[in-house]
XYZ file of C-alpha atoms in Angstrom:
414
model
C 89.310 83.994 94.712
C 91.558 83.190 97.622
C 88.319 82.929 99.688
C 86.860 80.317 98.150
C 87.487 76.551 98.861
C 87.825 73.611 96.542
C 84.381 72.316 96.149
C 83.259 75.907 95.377
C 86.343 76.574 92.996
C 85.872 73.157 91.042
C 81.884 74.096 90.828
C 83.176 77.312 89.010
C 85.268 75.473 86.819
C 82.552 73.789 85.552
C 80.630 76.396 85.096
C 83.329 77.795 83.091
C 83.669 74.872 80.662
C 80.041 75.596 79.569
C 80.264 78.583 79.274
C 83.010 78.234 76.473
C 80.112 75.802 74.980
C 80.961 72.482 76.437
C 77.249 70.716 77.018
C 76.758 69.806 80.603
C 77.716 66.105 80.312
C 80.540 67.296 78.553
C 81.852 69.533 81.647
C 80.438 67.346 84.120
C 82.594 64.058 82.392
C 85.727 67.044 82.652
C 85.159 67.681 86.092
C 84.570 63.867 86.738
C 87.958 62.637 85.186
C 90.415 65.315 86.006
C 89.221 67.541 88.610
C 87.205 65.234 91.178
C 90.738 63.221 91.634
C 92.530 66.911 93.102
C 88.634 67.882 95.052
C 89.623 64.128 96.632
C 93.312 64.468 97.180
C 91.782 68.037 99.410
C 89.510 66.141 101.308
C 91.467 62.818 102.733
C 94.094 65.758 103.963
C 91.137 67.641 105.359
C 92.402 70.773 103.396
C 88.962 73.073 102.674
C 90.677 75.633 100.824
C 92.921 75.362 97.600
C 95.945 73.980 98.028
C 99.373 74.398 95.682
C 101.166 71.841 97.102
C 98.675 69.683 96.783
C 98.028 69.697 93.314
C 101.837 70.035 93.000
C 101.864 66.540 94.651
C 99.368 64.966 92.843
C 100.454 66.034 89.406
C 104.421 64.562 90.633
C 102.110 61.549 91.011
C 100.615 61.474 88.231
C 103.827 61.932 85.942
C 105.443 59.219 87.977
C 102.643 56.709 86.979
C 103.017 57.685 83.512
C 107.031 57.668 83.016
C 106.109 54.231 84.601
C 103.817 53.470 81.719
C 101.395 52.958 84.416
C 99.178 55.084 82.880
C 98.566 56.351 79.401
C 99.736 59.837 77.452
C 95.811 60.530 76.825
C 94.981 59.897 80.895
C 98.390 61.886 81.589
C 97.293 64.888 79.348
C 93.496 64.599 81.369
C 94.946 65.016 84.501
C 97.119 67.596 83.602
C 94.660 69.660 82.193
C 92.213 69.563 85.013
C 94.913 70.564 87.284
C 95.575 73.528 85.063
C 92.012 75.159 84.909
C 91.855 75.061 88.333
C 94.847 76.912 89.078
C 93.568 79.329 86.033
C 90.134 79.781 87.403
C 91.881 80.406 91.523
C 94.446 82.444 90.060
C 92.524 84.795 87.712
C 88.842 84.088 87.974
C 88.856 83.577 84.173
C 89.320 80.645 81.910
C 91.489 81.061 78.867
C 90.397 77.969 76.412
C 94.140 76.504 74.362
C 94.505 73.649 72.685
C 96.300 70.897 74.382
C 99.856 70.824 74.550
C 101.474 67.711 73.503
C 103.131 66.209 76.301
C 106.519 64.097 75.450
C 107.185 60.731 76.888
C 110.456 61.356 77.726
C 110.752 63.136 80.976
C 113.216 64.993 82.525
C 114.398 66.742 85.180
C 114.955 70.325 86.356
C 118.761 69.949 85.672
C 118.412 68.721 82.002
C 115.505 70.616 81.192
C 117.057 73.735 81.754
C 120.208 72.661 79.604
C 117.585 71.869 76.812
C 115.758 75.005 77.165
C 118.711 77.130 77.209
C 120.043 75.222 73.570
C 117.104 75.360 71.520
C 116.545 79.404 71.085
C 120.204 79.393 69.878
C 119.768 77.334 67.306
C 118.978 79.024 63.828
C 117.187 76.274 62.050
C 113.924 75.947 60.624
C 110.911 75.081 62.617
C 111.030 71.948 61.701
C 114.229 70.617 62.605
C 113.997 72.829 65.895
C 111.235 70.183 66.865
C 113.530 67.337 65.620
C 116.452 68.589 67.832
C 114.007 69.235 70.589
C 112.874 65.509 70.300
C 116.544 64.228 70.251
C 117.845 66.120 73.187
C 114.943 65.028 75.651
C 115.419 61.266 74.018
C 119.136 61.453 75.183
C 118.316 62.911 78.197
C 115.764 60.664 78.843
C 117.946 57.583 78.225
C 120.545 59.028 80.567
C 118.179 59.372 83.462
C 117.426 55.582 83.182
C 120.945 54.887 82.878
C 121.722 56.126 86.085
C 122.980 59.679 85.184
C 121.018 62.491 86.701
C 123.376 65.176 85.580
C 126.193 65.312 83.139
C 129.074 65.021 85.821
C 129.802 61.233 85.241
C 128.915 61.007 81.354
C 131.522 60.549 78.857
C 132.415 59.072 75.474
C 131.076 55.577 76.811
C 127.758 57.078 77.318
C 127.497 58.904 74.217
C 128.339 55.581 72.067
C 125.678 53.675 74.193
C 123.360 56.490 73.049
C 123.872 56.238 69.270
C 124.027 51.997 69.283
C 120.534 52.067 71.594
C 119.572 54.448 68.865
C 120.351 52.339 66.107
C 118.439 49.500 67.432
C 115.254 51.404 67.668
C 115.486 54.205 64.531
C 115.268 53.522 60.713
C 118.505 54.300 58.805
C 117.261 57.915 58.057
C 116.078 59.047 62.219
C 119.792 57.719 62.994
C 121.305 59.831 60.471
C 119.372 62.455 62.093
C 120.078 62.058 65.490
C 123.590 61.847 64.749
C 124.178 65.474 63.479
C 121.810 66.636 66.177
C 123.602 65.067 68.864
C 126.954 66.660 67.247
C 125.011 70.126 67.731
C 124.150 69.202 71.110
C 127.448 68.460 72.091
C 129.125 71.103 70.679
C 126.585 73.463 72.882
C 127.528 71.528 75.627
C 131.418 71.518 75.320
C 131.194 75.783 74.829
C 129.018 75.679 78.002
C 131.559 73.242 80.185
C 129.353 70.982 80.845
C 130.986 68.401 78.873
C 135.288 68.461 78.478
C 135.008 66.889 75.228
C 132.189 67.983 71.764
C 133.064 64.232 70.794
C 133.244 65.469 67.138
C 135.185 62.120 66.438
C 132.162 60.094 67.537
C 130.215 61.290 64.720
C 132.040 61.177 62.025
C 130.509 57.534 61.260
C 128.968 57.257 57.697
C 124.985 56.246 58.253
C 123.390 54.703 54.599
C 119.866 56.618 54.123
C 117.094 54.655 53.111
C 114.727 56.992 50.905
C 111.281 55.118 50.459
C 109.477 56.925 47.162
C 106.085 57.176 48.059
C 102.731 57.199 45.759
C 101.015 60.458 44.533
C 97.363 60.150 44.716
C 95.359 60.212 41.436
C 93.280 62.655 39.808
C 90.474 60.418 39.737
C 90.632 59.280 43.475
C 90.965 63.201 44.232
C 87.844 63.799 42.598
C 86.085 61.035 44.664
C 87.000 62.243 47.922
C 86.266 66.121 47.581
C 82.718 64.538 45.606
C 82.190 62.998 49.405
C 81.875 66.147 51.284
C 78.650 67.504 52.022
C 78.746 71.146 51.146
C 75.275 72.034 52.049
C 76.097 71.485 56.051
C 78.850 74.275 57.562
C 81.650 70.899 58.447
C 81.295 70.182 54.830
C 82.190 73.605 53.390
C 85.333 73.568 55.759
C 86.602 70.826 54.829
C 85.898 71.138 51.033
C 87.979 74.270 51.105
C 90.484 72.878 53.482
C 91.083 69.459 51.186
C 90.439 71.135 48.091
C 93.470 73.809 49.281
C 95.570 70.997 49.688
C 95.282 69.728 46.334
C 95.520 72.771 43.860
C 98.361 74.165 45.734
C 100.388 71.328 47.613
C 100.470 73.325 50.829
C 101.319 71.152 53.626
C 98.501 70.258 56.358
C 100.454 72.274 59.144
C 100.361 75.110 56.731
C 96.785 75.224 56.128
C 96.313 74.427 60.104
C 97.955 77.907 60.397
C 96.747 80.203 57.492
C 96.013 83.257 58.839
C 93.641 85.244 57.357
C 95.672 88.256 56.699
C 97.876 85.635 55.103
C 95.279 86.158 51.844
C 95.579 88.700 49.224
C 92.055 88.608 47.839
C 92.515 91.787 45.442
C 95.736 90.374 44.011
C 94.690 87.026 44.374
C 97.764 85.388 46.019
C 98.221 83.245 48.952
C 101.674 84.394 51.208
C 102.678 82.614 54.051
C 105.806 81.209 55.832
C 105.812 77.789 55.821
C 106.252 75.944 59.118
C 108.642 72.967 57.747
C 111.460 75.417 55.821
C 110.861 79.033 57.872
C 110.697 80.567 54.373
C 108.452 82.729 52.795
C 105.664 80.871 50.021
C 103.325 82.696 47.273
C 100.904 81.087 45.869
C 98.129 82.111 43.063
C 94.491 81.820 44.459
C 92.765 80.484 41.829
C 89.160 80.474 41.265
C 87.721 77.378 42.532
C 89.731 77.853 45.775
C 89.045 81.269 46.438
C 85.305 80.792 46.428
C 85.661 77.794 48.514
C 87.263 79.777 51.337
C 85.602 82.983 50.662
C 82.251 81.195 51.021
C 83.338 79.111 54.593
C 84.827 82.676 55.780
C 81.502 84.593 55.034
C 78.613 81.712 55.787
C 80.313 79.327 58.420
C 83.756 80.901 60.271
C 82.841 82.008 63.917
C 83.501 85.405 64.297
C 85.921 85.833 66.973
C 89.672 86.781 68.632
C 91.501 84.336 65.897
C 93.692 84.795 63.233
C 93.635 81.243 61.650
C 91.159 80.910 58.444
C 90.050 77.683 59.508
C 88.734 76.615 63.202
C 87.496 73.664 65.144
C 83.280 73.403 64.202
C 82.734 72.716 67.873
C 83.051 75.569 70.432
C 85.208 77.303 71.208
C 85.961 77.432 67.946
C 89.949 77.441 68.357
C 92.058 76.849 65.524
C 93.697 73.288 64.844
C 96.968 73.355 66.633
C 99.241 71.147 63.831
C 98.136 69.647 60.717
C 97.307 66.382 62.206
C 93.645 66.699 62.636
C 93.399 67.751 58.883
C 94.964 64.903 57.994
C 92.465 62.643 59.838
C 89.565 64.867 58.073
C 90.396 64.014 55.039
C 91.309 60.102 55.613
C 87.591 60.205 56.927
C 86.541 61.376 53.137
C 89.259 58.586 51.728
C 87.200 56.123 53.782
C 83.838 57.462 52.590
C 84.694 57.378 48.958
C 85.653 53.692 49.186
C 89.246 54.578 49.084
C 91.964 52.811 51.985
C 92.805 55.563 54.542
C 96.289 56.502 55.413
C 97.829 53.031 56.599
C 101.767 54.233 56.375
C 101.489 53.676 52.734
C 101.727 57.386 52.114
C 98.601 58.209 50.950
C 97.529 60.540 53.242
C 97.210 64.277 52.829
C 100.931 64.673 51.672
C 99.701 62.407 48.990
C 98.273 65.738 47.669
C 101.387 67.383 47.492
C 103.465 64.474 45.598
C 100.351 64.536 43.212
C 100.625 68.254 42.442
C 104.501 67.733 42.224
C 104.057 64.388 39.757
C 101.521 66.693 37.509
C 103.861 69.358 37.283
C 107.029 67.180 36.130
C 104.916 65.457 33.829
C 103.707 68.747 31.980
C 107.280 69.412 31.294
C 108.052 72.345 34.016
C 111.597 72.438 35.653
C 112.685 70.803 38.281
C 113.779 74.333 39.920
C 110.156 75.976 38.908
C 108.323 72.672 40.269
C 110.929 73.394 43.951
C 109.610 77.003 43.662
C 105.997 76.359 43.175
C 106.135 73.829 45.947
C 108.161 75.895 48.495
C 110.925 72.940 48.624
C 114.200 74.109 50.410
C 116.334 71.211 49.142
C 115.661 70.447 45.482
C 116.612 66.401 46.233
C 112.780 66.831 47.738
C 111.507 67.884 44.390
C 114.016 65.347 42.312
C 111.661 62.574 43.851
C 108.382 63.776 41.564
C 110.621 62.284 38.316
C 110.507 59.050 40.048
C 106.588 59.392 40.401
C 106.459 59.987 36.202
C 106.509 56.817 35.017
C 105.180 57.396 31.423
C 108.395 59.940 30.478
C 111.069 57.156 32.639
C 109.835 54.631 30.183
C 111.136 57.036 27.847
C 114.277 56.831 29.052
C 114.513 53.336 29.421
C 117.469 51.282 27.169
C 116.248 49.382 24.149
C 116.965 45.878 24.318
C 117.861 45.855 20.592
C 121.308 44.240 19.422
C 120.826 41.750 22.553
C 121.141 38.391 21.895
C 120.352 35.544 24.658
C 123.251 33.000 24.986
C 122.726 30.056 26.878
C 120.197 31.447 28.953
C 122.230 34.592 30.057
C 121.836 37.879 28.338
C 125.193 39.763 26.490
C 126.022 42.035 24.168
């Protein structure tokens, strides 16, 4: 490949992206938008064969312009991926198709990032809150960088108070409560490794007031309407069915279905076992009839058979899997919308709608609180305390008479 220069090795780059079942406008708008730019960049510095530093350049460009906000995360993420399959194609001849990788607005550099890749494999948490902490640290990190601090020599308690008030300015009660313990853990990896003299425990002792908004559970009825929108006859339609209709029998969360692997199914005992990606712990579900046929018929009429593990896949080639759960939950606001039904607004009835509705139906048919927590996979059983709030009928149960009250003068007393 070394022999080849850059016109040649962006023609083959094209030439790949069909091949993995892009159309030709599809590859040629690719090669257009993110690959012409670096072919350019080549040319004005009359450079015939591929270049590292040059692409190395441009892409420094590129993330300059967009820590600027002089260009958008989706034009970022183009460029970035065009300057990846070239360097794929020159460096191996091949092109191995992944999902995007989300890029984060904050951006750092070498010095922090390595502090922040060194602290996150230590820490034992769940998935979840390893992407919280993740998101905190780079925030911080971020905000120091604009502050003036490209390293940790000159930051002390001044700084880290700066932090938490900038952070109370632009967070909801709950995100600050968050950040604060994850800034303690931060600092408390940073005081072991010297690069702080102080963990600042004292800093974070402050009380923060969580604000817990309850959240509707979607109705039977409007359930019924959606899946009744989905076209089973076309292979889209029996994916989703399955996908939506998974969501509501069983509550599993859309990141969880996004990564269902297929040896994740016990079709002779009929169970579903997976780990979920919120908690890290291990989930078994019953695979009851109408679900199993839903996904037993996608798997043997529709699924592409390939390299993948993941039940469901992208309809499009190359037929990857969904990387996170957020593309499921736009699938099934599309059905929402269809049925005549608002989409997912921040209101909370999006796809974890499902979930609080399977929750709500199990409270209300009289199971435990700690059975409803198990069926559901809930780590913290305050999580599963919310589905009492959701059944109204049995709080009106509970409600105090207002017999033996007398009005007087206007005001009520006993």
């Amino acid at each position: 490949m070394n022999t080849l220069n850059i016109s040649e090795l962006a023609s083959r780059t094209m030439t790949a992206l069909q091949e993995y079942g892009l159309t030709p406008y599809s590859a040629w708008n690719d090669y257009v938008h993110s690959i012409l730019p670096i072919v350019r960049l080549h040319e004005r510095q009359e450079k015939e064969k591929f270049d590292r530093d040059i692409v190395t350049e441009h892409m420094r460009t590129v993330e300059r312009r967009f820590d600027q906000g002089e260009i958008s995360l989706f034009t970022y993420r183009k460029y970035k991926r065009g300057a990846q399959r070239l360097t794929e194609i020159y460096d191996t001849g091949r092109l191995e198709w992944s999902a995007p990788v989300k890029v984060s607005s904050f951006v750092l550099n070498d010095y922090y990032g390595k502090i922040l890749e060194d602290f996150i494999p230590g820490e034992n948490v769940s998935p979840k809150a390893k992407s919280d902490i993740t998101w905190i640290g780079r925030k911080y990190f971020s905000w120091l960088i604009r502050e003036g601090h490209t390293d940790l020599s000159c930051v002390g308690a001044k700084e880290v108070q700066g932090f938490m008030i900038y952070c109370s300015k632009h967070m909801v009660s709950s995100s600050v409560h968050n950040a604060k313990l994850y800034m303690k853990k931060l600092y408390q990896y940073l005081f072991v490794k010297g690069y702080s003299s102080e963990n600042y425990d004292g800093l974070f002792a402050f009380p923060v007031s969580r604000e817990s908004r309850l959240y509707p559970a979607v109705s039977q009825n409007d359930i019924a309407m959606t899946l009744n929108m989905i076209d089973r006859r076309i292979p889209q339609g029996k994916r989703d069915y399955a996908m939506v209709l998974l969501g509501a029998i069983t509550g599993l969360r859309a990141i969880d279905i996004a990564k269902l692997k297929l040896c994740d199914i016990d079709w002779k005992k009929g169970e579903i076992k997976l780990v979920q990606s919120k908690t890290g712990k291990s989930l078994a579900l019953p695979l009851t009839k109408d679900v199993g046929e839903a996904i037993s018929e996608y798997i043997l009429k529709i699924r592409p058979q390939n390299e993948h593990e993941n039940v469901f896949l992208r309809i499009r080639p190359p037929f990857r899997p969904f990387s996170n759960g957020v593309a499921i939950g736009d699938i099934y606001d599309y059905y929402r919308k269809r049925a005549g039904l608002p989409r997912d607004a921040g209101d909370g009835m999006g796809f974890h709608s499902l979930r609080r509705s399977l929750g709500k139906n199990l409270v209300t048919s009289g199971a435990p609180v700690t059975m409803v927590a198990q069926i559901l996979g809930d780590s913290d059983i305050d999580s599963t305390k919310k589905y009492i709030s959701l059944d109204s009928e049995h709080l009106k149960e509970c409600a105090l008479s207002f017999d033996g009250i007398k009005p007087k003068r206007g005001v009520l007393s006993l």
